[in-house]
Every structure is written in structure tokens, then in C-alpha cells.
Backbone as a chain_set.jsonl record, in Angstrom:
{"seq": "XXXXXXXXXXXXXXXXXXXXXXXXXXXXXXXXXXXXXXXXXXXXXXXXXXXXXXXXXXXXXXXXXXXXXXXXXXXXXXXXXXXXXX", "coords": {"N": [[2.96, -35.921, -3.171], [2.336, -33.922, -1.618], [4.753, -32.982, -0.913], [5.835, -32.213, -3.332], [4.172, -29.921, -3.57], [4.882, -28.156, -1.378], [7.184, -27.987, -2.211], [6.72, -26.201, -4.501], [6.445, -27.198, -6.817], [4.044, -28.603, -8.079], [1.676, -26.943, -9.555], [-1.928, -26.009, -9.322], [-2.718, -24.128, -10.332], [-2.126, -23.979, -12.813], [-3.033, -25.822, -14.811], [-3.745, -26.805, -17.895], [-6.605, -25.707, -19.161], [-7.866, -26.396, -21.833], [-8.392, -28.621, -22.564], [-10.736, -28.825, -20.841], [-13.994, -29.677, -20.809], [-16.557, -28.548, -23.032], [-14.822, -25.501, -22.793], [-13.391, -24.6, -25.484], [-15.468, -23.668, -27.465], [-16.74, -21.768, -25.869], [-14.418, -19.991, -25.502], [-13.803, -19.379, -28.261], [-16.142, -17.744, -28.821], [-15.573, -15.852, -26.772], [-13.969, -14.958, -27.785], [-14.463, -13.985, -30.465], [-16.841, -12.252, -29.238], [-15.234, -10.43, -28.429], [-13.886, -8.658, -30.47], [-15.769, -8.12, -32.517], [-16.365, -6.247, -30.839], [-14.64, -4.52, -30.213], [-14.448, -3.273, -32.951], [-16.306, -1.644, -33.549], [-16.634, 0.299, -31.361], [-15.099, 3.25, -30.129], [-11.462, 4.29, -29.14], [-11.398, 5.464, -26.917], [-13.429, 4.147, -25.611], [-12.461, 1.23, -25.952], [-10.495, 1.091, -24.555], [-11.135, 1.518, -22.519], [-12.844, -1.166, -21.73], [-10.79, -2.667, -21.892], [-10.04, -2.621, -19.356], [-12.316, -3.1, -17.878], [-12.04, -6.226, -18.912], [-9.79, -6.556, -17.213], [-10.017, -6.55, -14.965], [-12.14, -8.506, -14.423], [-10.5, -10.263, -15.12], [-9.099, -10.632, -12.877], [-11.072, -10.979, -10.689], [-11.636, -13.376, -11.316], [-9.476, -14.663, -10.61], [-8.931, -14.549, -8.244], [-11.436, -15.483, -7.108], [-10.847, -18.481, -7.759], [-8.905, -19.077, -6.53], [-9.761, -18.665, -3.786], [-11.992, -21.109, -4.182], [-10.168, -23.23, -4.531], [-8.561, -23.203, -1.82], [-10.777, -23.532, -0.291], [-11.997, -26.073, -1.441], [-9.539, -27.443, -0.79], [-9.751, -27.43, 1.963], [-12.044, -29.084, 2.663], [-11.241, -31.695, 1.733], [-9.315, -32.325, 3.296], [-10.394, -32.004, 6.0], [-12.539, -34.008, 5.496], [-10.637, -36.476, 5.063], [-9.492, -36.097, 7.77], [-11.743, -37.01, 9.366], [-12.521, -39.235, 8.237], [-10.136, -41.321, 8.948], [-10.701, -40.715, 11.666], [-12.582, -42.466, 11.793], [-11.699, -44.702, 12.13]], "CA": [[2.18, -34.818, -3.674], [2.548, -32.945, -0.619], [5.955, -32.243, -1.099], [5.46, -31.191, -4.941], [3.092, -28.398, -3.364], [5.524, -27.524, -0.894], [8.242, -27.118, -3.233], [6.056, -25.237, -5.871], [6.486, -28.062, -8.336], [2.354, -28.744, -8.39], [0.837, -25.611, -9.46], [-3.306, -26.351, -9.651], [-3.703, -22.992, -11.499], [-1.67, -23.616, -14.339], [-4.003, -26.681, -15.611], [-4.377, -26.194, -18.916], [-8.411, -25.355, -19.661], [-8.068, -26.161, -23.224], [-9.049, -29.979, -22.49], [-11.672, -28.72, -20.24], [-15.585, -29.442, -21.867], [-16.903, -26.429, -23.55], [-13.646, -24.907, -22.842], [-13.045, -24.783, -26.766], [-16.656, -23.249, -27.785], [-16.522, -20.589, -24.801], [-13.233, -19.195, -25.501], [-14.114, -18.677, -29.645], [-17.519, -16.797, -28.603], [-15.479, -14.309, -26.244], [-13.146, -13.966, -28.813], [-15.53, -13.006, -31.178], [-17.342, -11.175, -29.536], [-14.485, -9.183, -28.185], [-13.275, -8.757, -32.007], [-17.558, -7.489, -32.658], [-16.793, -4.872, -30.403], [-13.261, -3.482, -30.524], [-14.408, -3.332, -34.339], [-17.452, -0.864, -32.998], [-15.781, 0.88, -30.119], [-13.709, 4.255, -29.825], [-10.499, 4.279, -28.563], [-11.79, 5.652, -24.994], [-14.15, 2.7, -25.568], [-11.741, -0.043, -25.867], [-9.676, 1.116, -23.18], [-12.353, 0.672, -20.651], [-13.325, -2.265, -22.046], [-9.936, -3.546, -21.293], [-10.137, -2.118, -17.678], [-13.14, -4.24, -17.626], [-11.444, -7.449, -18.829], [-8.733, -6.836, -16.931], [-11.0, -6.395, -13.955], [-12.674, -9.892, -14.718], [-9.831, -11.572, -15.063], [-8.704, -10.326, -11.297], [-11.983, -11.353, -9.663], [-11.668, -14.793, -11.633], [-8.375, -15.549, -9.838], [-9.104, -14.429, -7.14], [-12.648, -16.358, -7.451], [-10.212, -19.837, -8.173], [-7.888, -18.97, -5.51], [-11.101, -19.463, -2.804], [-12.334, -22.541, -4.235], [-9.286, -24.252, -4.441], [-8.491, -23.19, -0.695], [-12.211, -23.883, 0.311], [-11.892, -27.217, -1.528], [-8.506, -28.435, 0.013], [-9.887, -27.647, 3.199], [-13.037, -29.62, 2.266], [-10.451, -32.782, 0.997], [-8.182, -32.2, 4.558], [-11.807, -32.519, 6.767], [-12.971, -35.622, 5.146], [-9.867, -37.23, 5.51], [-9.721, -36.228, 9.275], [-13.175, -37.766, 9.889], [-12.528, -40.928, 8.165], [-9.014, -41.098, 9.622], [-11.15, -40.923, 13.009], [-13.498, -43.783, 12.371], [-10.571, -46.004, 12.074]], "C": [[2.308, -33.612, -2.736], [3.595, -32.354, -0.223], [6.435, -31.704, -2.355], [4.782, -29.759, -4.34], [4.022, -27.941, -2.504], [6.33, -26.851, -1.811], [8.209, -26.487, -4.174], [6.084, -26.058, -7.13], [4.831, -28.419, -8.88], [2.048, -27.497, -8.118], [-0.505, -25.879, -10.106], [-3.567, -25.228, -11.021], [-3.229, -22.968, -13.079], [-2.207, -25.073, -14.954], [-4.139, -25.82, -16.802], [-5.756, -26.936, -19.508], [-8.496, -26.169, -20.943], [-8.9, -27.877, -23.358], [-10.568, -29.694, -21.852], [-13.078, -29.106, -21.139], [-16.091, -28.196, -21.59], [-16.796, -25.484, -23.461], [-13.522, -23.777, -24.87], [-14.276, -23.577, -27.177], [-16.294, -21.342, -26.99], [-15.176, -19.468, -25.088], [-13.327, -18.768, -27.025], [-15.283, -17.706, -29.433], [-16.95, -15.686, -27.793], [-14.759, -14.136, -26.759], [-13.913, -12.73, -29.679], [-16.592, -11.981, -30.592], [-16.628, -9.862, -28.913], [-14.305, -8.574, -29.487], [-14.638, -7.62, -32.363], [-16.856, -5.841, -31.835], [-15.634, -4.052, -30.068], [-13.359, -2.499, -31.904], [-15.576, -2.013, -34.227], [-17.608, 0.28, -32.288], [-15.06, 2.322, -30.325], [-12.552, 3.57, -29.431], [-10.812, 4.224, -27.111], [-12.687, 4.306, -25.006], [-13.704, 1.805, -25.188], [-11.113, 0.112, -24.71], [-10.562, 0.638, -21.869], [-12.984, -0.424, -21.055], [-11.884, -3.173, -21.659], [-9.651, -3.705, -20.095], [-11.233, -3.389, -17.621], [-12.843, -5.869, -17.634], [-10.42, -7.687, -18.047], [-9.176, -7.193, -15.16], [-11.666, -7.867, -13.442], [-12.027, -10.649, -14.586], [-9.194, -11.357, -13.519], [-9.642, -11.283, -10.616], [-12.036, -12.832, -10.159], [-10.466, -15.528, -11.193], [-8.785, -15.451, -8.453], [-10.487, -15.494, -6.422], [-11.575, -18.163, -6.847], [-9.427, -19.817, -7.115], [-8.887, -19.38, -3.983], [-11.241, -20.541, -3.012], [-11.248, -23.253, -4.331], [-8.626, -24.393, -3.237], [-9.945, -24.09, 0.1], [-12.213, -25.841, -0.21], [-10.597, -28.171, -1.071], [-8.877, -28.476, 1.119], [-11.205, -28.474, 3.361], [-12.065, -31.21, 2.345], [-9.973, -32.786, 2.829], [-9.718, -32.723, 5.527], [-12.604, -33.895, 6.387], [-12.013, -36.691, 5.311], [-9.356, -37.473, 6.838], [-10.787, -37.054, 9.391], [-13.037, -39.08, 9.246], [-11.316, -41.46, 8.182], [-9.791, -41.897, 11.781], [-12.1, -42.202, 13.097], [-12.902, -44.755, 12.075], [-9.746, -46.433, 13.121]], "O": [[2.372, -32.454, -3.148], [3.624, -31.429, 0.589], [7.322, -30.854, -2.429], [5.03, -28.653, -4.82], [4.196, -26.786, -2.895], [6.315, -25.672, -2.164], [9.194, -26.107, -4.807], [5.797, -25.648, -8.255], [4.572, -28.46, -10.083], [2.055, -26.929, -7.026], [-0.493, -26.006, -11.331], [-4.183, -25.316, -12.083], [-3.627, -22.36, -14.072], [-1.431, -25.412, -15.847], [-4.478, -24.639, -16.869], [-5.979, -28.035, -20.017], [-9.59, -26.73, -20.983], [-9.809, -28.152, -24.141], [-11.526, -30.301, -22.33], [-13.063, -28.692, -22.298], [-16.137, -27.331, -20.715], [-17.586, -24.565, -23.677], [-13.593, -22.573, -25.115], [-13.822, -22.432, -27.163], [-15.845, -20.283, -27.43], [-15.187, -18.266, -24.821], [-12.879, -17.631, -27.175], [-15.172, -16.693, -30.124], [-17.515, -14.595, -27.875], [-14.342, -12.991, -26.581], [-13.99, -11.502, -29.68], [-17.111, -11.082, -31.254], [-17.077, -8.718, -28.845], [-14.898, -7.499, -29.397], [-14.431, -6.409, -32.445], [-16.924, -4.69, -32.267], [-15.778, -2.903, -29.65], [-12.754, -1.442, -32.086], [-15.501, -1.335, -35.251], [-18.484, 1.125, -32.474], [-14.068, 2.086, -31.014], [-12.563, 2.341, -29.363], [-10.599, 3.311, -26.314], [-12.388, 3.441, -24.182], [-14.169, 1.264, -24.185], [-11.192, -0.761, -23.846], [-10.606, -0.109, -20.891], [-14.027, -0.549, -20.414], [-11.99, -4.294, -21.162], [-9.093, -4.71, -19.656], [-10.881, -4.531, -17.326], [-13.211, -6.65, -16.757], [-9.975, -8.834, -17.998], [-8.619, -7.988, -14.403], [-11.674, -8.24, -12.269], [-12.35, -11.727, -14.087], [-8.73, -12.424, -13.116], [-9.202, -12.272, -10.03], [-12.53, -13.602, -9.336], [-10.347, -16.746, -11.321], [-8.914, -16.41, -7.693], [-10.382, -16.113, -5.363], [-11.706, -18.737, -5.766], [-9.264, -20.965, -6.702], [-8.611, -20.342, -3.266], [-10.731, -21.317, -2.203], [-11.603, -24.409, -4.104], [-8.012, -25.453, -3.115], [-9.924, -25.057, 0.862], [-12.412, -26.724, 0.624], [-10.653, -29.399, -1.013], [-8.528, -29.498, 1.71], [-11.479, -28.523, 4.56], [-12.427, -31.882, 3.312], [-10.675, -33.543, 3.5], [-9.946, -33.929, 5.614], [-13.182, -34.628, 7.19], [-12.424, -37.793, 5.673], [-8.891, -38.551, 7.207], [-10.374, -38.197, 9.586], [-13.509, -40.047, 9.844], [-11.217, -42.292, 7.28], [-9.546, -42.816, 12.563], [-12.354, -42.83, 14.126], [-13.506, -45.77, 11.727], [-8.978, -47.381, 12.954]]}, "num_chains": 1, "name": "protein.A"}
């Protein structure tokens, strides 16, 4: 496994969600209600509304990119310490 991640062959982020629970639900409700409000919207509207999503979806990698650092180094420290009481 640790040489899959070296060599870029295990990539965590490209899990696909779609199995995830209430994955499915979540992703029809921000459809719709993106759909609600493009349908509502100006032009200048939508545009910054896509600035905004686009915005969201930045701070949500960036978000995933922490916890999956913060949690390997979480995984790496527990396996030191019970490594050591052996």
C-alpha cells in the first residue's frame, strides 16, 4: 500500500462518493436547488453564484486535503505507540 501511494497508483480523493450514505439524497437537493435558482437569477446573478460554488468547492478540497493528512498522521502515531509496547 505504501508503495501504491508512492507511485500515485492509490489516490484517496478519487473515492467515488456515490456509495457513500446520504450521498445520493444530498447531491439531488443541491441539484435542485441549484436548478430553483439559476431559473430565478440574472445573468450577473448566476455568475457569482458560480464564483461561489466554485469557491466551495476550493475550501472543500482543501478542507479533505487536512483531514486526510491530519488522519494519516493520526494512523502513523498509533502505530508508533503500539509498535513501542512490543
Amino acid at each position: 500500500m505504501i508503495r501504491r501511494l508512492y507511485e500515485g497508483s492509490l489516490d484517496p480523493s478519487a473515492q467515488d462518493l456515490r456509495r457513500e450514505p446520504g450521498y445520493r439524497d444530498a447531491m439531488a437537493n443541491l441539484l435542485q436547488a441549484e436548478e430553483t435558482l439559476r431559473k430565478n437569477l440574472s445573468i450577473e446573478h448566476c455568475s457569482t453564484l458560480e464564483k461561489l460554488s466554485a469557491s466551495y468547492i476550493e475550501i472543500q478540497k482543501i478542507s479533505a486535503r487536512s483531514a486526510f493528512a491530519d488522519g494519516f498522521s493520526i494512523g502513523a502515531q498509533l502505530t508508533a505507540e503500539a509498535l513501542r509496547r512490543f
